[in-house]
XYZ file of C-alpha atoms in Angstrom:
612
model
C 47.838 50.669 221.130
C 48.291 52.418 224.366
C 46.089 52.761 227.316
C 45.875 56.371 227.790
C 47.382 58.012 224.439
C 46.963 57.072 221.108
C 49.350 55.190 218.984
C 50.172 57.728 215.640
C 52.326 57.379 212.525
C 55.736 57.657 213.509
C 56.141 60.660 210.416
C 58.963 63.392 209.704
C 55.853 66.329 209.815
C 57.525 69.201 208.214
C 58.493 66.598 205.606
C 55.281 64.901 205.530
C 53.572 68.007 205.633
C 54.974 69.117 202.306
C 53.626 66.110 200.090
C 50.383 65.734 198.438
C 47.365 64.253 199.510
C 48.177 60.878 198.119
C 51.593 61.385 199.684
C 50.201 62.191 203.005
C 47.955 59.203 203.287
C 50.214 56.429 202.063
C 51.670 56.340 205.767
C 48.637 56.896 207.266
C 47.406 53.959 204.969
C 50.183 51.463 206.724
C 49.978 52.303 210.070
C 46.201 52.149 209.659
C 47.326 48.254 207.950
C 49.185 47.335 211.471
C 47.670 49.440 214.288
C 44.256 50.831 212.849
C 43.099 54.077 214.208
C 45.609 53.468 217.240
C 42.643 54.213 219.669
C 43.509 53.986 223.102
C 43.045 50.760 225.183
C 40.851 52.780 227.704
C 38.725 54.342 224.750
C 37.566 51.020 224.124
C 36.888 50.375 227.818
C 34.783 53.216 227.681
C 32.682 51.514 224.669
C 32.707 47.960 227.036
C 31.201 50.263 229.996
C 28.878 51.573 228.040
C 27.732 48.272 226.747
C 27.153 46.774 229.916
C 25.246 50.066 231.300
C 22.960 49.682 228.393
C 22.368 45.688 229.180
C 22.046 46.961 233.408
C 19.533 49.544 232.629
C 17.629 47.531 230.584
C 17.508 44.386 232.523
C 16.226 47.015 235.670
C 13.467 48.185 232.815
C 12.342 44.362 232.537
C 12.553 43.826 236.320
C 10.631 46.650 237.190
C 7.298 45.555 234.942
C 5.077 43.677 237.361
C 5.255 39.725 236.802
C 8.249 39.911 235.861
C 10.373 38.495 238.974
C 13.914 37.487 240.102
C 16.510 39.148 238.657
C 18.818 36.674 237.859
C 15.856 33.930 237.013
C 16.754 34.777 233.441
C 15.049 31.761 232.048
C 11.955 32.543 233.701
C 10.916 35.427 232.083
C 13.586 35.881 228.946
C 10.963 34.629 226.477
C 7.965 36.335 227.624
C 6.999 38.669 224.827
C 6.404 41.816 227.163
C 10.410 42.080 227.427
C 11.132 41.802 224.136
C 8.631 44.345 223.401
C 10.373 46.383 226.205
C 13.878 45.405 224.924
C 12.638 47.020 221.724
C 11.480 50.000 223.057
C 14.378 50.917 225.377
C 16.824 50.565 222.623
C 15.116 52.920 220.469
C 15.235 55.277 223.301
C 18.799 55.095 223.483
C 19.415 55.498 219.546
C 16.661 58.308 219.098
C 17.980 60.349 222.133
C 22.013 60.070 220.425
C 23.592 57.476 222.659
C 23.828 54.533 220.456
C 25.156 54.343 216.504
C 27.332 57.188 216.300
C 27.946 58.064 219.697
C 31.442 59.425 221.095
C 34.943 59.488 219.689
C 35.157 56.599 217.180
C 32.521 58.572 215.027
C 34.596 61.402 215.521
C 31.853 62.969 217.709
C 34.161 65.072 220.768
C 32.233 68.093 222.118
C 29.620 66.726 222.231
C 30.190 63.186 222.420
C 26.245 63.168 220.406
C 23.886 65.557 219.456
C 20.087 64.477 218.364
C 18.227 65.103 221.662
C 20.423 68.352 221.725
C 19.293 69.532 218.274
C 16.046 68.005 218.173
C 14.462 69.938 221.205
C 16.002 72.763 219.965
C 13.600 75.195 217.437
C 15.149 76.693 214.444
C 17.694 73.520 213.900
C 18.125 71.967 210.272
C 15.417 69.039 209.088
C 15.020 67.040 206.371
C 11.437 66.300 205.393
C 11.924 63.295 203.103
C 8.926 64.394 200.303
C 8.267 67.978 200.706
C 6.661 68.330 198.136
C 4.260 65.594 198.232
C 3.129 65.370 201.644
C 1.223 68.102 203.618
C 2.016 70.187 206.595
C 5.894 69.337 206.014
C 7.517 71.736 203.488
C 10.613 74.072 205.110
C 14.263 72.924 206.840
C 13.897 74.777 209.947
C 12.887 72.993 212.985
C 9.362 74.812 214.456
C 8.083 74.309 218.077
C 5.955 71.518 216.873
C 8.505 69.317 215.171
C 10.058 69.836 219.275
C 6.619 69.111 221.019
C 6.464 65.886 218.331
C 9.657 64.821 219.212
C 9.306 64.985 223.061
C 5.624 63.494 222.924
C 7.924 60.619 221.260
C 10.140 60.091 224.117
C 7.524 60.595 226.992
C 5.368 58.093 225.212
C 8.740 55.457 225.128
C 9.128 56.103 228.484
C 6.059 55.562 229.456
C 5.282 52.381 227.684
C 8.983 50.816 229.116
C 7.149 51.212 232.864
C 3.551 49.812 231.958
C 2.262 46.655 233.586
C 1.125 43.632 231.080
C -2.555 42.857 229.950
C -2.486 39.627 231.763
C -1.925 35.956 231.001
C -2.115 34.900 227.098
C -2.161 31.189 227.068
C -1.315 31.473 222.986
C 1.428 32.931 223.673
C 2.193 30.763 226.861
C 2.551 34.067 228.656
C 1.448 34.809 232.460
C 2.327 38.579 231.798
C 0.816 39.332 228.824
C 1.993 42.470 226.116
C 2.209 46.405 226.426
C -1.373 48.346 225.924
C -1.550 48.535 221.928
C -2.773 52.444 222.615
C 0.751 52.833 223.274
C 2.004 51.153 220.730
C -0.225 52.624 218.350
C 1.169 56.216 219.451
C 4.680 55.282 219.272
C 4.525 54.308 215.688
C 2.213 57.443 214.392
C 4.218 60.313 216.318
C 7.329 58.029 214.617
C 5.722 58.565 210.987
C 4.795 61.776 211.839
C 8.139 62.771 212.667
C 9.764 61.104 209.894
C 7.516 62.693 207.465
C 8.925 66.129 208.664
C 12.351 64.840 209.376
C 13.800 61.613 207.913
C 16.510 62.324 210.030
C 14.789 61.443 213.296
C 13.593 58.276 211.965
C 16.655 56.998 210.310
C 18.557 57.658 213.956
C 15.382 55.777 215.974
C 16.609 53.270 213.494
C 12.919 52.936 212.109
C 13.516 49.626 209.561
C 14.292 47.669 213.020
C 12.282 49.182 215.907
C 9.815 50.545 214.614
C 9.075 47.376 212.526
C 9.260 45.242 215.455
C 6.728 47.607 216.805
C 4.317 47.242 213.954
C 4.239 43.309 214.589
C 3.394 44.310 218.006
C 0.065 45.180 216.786
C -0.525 41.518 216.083
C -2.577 39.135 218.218
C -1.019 36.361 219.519
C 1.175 33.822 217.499
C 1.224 36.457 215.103
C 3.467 38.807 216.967
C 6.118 36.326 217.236
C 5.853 35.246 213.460
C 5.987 38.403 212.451
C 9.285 39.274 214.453
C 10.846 36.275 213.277
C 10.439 37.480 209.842
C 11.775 41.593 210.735
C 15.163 39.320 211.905
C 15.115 37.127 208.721
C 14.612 40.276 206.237
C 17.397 41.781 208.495
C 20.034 39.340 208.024
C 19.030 38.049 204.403
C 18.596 41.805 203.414
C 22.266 42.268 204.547
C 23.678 39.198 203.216
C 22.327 40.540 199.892
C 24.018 43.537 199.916
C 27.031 42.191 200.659
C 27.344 39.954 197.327
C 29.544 42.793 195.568
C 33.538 43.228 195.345
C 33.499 46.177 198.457
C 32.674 43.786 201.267
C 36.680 42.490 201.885
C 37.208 46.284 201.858
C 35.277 46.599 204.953
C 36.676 43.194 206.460
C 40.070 44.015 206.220
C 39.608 48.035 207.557
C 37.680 46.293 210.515
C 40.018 43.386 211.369
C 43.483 45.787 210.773
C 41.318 47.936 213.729
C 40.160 44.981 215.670
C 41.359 45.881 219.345
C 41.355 41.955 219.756
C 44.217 41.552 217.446
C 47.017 43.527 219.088
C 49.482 41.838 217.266
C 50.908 43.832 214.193
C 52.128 40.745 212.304
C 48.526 39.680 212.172
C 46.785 42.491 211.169
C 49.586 42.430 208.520
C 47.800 39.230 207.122
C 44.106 41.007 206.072
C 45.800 43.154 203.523
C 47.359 41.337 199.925
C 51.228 42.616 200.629
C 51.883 44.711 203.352
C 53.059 47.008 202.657
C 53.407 47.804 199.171
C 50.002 46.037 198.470
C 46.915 47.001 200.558
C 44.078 45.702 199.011
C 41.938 42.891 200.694
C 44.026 40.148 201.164
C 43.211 36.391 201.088
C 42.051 36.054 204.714
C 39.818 39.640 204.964
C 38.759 37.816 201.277
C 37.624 34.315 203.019
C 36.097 35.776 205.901
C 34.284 37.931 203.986
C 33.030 35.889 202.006
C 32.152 33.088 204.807
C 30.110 35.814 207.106
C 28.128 36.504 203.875
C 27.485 32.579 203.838
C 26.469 32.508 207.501
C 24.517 35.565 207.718
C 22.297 34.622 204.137
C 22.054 30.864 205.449
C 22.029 30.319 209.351
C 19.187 32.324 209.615
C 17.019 29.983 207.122
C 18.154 27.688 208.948
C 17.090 29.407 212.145
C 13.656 30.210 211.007
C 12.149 26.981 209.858
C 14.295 24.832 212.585
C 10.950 24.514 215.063
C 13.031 23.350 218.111
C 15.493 20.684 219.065
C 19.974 20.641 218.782
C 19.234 22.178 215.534
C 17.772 25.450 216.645
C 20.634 25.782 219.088
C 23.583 25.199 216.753
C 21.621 27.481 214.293
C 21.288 30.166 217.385
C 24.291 29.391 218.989
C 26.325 30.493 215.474
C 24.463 33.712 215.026
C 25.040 34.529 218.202
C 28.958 34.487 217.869
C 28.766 35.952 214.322
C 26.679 39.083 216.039
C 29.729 39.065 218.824
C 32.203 38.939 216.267
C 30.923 42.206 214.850
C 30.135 43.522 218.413
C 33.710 42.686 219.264
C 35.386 44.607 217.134
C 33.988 47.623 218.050
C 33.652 48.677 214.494
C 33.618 52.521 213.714
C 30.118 54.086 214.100
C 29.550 52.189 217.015
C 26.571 49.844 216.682
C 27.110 48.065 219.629
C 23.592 48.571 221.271
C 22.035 46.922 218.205
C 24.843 44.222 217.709
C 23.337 43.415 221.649
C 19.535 43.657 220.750
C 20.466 41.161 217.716
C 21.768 38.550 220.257
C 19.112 38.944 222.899
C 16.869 38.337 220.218
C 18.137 35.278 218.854
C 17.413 33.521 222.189
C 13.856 35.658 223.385
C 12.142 34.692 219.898
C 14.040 32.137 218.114
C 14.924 29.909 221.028
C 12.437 31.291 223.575
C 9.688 30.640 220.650
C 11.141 27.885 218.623
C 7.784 25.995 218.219
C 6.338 28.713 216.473
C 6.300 28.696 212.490
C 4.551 29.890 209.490
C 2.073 26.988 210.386
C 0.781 28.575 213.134
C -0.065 31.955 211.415
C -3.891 33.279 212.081
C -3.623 36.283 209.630
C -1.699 37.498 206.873
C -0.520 40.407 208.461
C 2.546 39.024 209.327
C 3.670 38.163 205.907
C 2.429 41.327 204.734
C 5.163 43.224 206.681
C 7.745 40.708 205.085
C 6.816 41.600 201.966
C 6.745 45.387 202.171
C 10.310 45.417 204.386
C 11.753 43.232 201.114
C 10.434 45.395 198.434
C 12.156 48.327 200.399
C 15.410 45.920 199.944
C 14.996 45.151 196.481
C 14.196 48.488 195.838
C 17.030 50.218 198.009
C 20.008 47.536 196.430
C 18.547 48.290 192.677
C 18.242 52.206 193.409
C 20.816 53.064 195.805
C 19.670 56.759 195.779
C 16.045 56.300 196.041
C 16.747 54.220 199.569
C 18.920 55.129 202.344
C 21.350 52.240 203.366
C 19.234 51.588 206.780
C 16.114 51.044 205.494
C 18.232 48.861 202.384
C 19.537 47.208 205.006
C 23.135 47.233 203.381
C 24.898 47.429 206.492
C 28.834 47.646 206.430
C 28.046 46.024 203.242
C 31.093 48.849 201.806
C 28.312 50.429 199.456
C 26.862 53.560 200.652
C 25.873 56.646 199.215
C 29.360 59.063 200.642
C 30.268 62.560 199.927
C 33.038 64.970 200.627
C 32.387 68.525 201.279
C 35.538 71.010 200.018
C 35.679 73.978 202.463
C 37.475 77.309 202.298
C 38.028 78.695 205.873
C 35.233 81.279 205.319
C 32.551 79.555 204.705
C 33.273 76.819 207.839
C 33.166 80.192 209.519
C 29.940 80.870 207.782
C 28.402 77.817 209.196
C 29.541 78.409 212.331
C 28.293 81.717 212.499
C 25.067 81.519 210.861
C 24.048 77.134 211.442
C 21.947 76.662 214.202
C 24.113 73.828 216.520
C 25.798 72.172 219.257
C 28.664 70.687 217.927
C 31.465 73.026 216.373
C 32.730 72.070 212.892
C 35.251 68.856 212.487
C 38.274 70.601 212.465
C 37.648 72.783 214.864
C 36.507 69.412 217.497
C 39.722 67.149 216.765
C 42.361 70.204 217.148
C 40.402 71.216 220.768
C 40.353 66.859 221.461
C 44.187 66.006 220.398
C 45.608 69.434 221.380
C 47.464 70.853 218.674
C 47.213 71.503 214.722
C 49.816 68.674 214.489
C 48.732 66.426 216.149
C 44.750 67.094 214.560
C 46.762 67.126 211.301
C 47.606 63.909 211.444
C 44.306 62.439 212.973
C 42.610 63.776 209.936
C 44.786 61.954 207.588
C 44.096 59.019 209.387
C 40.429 59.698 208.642
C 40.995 60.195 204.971
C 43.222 56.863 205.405
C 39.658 55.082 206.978
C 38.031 56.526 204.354
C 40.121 55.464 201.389
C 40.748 51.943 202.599
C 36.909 51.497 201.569
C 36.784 50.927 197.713
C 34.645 54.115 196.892
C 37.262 56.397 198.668
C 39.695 56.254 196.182
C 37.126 57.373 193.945
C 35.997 60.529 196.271
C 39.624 61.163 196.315
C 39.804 61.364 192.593
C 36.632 63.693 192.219
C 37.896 65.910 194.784
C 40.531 66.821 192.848
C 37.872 67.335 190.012
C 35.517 69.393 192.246
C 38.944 71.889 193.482
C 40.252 72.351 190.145
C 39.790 75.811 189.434
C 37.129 76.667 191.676
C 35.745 80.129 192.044
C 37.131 81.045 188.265
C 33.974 80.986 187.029
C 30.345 81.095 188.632
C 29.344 77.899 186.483
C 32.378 75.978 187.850
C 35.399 75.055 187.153
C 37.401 75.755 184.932
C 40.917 74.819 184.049
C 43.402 75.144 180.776
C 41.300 77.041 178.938
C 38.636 73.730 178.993
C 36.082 75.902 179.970
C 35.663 77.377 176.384
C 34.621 74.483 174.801
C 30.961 73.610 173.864
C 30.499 70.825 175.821
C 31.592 72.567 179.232
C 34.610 72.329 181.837
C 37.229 69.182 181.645
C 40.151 69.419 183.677
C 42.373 67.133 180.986
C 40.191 67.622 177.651
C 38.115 64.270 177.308
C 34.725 64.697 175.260
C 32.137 63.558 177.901
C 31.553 59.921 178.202
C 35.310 59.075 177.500
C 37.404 58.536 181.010
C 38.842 61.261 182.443
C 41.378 61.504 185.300
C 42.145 64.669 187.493
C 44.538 67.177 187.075
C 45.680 67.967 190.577
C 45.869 71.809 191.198
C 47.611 71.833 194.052
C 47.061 75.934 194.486
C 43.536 75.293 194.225
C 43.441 72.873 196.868
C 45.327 74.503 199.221
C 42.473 76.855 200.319
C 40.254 73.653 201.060
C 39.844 71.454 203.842
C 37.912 68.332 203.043
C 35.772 67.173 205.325
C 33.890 63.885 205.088
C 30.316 64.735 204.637
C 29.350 62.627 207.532
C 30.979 65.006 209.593
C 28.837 68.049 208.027
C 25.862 66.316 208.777
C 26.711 65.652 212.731
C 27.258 69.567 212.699
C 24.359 70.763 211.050
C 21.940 68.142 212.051
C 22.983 66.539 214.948
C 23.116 62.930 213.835
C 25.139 60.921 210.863
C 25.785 57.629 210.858
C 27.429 56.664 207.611
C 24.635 58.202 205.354
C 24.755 60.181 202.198
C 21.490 60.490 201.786
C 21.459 63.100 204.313
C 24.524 64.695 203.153
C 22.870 65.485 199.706
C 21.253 68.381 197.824
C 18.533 68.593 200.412
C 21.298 69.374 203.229
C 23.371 71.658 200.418
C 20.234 74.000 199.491
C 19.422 74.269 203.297
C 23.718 75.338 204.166
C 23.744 77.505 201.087
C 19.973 79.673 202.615
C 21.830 80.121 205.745
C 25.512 80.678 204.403
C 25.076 82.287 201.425
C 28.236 80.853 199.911
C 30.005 82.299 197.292
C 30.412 80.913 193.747
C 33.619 78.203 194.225
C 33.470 78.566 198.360
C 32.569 75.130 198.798
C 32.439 72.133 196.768
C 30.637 68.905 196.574
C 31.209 65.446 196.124
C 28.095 63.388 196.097
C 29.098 59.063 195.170
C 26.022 56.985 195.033
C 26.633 53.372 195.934
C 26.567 50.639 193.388
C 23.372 49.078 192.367
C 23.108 45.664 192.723
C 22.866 44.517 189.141
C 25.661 47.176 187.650
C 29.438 47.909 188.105
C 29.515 51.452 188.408
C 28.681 54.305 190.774
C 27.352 57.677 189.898
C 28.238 61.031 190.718
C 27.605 64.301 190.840
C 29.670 67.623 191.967
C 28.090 70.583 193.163
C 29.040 73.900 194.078
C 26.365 75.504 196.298
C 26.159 78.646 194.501
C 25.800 77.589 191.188
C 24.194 74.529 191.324
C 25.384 70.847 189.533
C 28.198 71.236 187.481
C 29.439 67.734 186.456
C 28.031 63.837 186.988
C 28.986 61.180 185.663
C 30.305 57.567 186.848
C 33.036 55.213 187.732
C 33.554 51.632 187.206
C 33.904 49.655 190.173
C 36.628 47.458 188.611
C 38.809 50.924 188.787
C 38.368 51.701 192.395
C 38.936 47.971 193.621
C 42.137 47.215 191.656
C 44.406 50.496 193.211
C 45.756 51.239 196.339
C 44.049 53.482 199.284
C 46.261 56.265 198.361
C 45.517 55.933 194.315
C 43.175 59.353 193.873
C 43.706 58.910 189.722
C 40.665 56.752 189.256
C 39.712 57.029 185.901
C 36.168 58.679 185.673
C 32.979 58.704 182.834
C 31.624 61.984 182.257
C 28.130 61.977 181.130
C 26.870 65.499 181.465
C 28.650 69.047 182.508
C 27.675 72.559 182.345
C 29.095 74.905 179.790
């Protein structure tokens, strides 16, 4: 990596240029395998600096609060349950207002580095009311000037409660300072639900299954409060050691570790992947660790939790502590430093700070209640993938998420440009103005669609975006290619009656007039926020583009992957074409995707339905 430029391919481009798609991100693939994204040394820096001005800015929040005294007395006042309250509360700030998951460059964010405060005081942007047509007062997309008054009432409210005094000493809680006025935490959470009903958006960034459950326990009296977080941290970590019993997780281990900025050395990075470089699946050491940090994160924390005190609690803490800094270390893309941070401080506020304090102690059931709804939403997210974003599922970079890829002719990114509400230009337009040239932005988006198909469910995007191209724009109902279109049971670009496999015929003229463009990217365009989440890159976010664009039959294309319930081995799909509506779903076996190389975009796929 260097310090000030980043480290690309080293790639004949008019050559390179020339090949496929699968051609053109088999090199991107390797140098991915021994350099990662080749970020610069002093991008990174920037992420460190940032770090450390959220943990300064918050540590002035918890010194200012009257009681609360010396500032480097840390064990004086680390435990008292008015900081972690605090702690709470400032870091939703800083994710609700855009400055935490998904800020900057390594979430290919450039001008602007984020967007969410931007958009979301702004009337007339896109929303995404999560039941429309079920709850009142929240039909339409378009932001009005009270979704903005809600949203600022939000952050006043925050800000207010981060500089309010305690309610004095609590002798349950063995606290001198006392908690935050429950009016204001009260507030917090209903303007939260309110704006979540009328944009999920806003409370998937505010990070809602974390904060804002931590703030519900915060309407508990005494013991209570601190049972009750306890339990939000175990449902965390068991809910995400769950998820992570499936074949994607070395996926995301070995596309992490190859981009590790702690392992400069090539020759090690080498070592995640099976045989470099012919071979790049998860090799035996992104296997074992994987498999290990599923251990720790589904165990430790039992451990943790029932512990009550003594060298036990601090070997427990003291390990989830380095597994959080492991993660934190890595500066993984998406950036969740800020909560990797809150996860540590924690650890030693509640489960060291508090380590007396058990189930035994409980004075209501309220506590458990909140377990038990948080785990259904778990259960139900891991079994229904669709039905529950990843973030309340708590799947994180468990390699199973809900991803699309948008196909986009140069007039209709214009289109959205022209007629989209925003801040943020689209993704093409950002990395050519941030790397300088078309070459050079070229390349950086193959290294993107080299990210992306290092993850299992890539190669299977891949695949369908060949299927979604194929003769696109022939026909309003969608493609059609070979003369398939004429048969009864609807389009098939190689002839397969649906439910047998079917691969993809690449048409390499259709393709040409596309740019694909990860629909992460479309959402931090059109909505100001993404942070790995299909579920707002779905039909919701298509009907709302295709009212403002009017798109024309084959102008854009649609892939929508779900991720892979828990207790099958497939994935669904569907393609769309915003004109005409669903034209094909179907599935693919995860046993096909995790078997072939990040460049393999012949997965073989199971139609179940298509439109004649």
């Amino acid at each position: 990596m260097g310090f000030l430029k980043q480290t690309t391919p080293t790639i004949d481009f008019p050559t390179w240029s020339q090949g496929t798609r699968a051609e053109k991100i088999r090199p991107m693939a390797r140098h991915w395998a021994e350099v990662g994204f080749g970020t610069p040394v002093v991008l990174h820096l920037f992420y460190v600096a940032k770090i450390l001005l959220y943990v300064f800015v918050g540590w002035v929040i918890v010194i200012s609060t009257p009681g609360i005294d010396g500032f480097f007395d840390v064990t004086a006042w680390y435990d008292e349950p008015i900081v972690f309250q605090k702690v709470v509360l400032y870091t939703m700030l800083i994710e609700v207002v855009g400055l935490g998951c998904g800020f900057g460059p390594l979430n290919n964010r450039y001008f602007p580095p984020f967007g969410s405060i931007l958009y979301w005081l702004r009337p007339k942007t896109i929303r995404q009311p999560p039941w429309p047509g079920r709850v009142p007062a929240t039909r339409g997309d378009t932001r009005q000037l009270v979704d903005v008054v809600l949203y600022a009432a939000f952050l006043v409210v925050i800000v207010v409660a981060l500089f309010s005094s305690g309610s004095g000493p609590m002798p349950a809680l063995d606290s001198g300072v006392g908690v935050l006025p429950v009016w204001e935490i009260w507030t917090i959470l209903v303007l939260l639900a309110v704006l979540g009903l009328r944009d999920k958006t806003i409370f998937l960034a505010a990070r809602g299954e974390v904060y804002g459950a931590f703030c519900v326990t915060f309407l508990f009296t005494g013991v209570d409060m601190i049972i009750g977080a306890k339990l939000v941290f175990l449902c965390i970590w068991l809910g995400a050691a769950a998820s992570k019993l499936n074949k994607h997780f070395p996926f995301v281990i070995a596309t992490m570790m190859s981009n590790n900025p702690i392992w400069r050395s090539s020759r090690i990075k080498r070592t995640f992947f099976e045989s470099f470089p012919d071979d790049l699946r998860p090799g035996r050491r992104a296997r074992w660790i994987a498999h290990f940090s599923t251990v720790v994160e589904g165990l430790v924390p039992i451990v943790l939790f029932f512990s009550g005190g003594g060298w036990l609690t601090w070997v427990a803490a003291a390990i989830m502590l380095i597994f959080h800094f492991g993660i934190l270390s890595s500066i993984p893309m998406g950036v969740p430093l800020e909560w990797n941070v809150f996860m540590m401080f924690g650890v030693l506020a509640i489960f060291v700070g508090h380590a007396d304090v058990g189930l035994a102690d409980l004075t209501s059931p309220w506590p458990v209640v909140l377990f038990a709804v948080l785990v259904a939403t778990v259960v139900v997210g891991n079994l229904s993938p669709r039905t529950v974003s990843f973030l309340p599922g708590m799947r994180y970079y468990a390699g199973n998420w809900d991803t699309t890829l948008w196909c986009i002719k140069p007039s209709a990114s214009a289109k959205i440009e022209q007629n989209v509400v925003a801040i943020a230009a689209m993704p093409a337009s950002q990395i050519e103005r941030f790397y300088g040239s078309a070459e050079a932005a070229q390349i950086m988006l193959y290294m993107g669609y080299a990210f992306r198909a290092f993850n299992s469910h890539g190669r299977a995007l891949f695949t369908l975006a060949h299927r979604a191209m194929a003769g696109a724009g022939s026909e309003a109902s969608g493609p059609d290619v070979a003369g398939a279109g004429s048969e009864a049971s609807g389009p098939n670009v190689t002839g397969q009656e649906v439910g047998e496999n079917a691969t993809a015929v690449v048409d390499e003229a259709a393709e040409a007039a596309y740019m694909i463009t990860d629909g992460e990217r479309i959402c931090s365009t059109a909505m100001g926020w993404n942070f790995g989440d299909g579920h707002l890159s779905n039909e919701q976010l298509i009907a709302s583009l295709q009212k403002r664009c009017g798109f024309e039959p084959g102008e854009v294309r649609v892939v929508l992957l779900d991720g892979q319930p828990i207790h099958r081995q497939t994935q669904q799909y569907r393609l769309i074409d915003p004109a005409t509506g669903e034209f094909e779903r179907g599935f693919v076996r995860v046993a096909d995707l995790v078997t072939r190389q990040p460049w393999d975009d012949q997965v073989p796929v199971n139609i179940t339905w298509r439109r004649g």
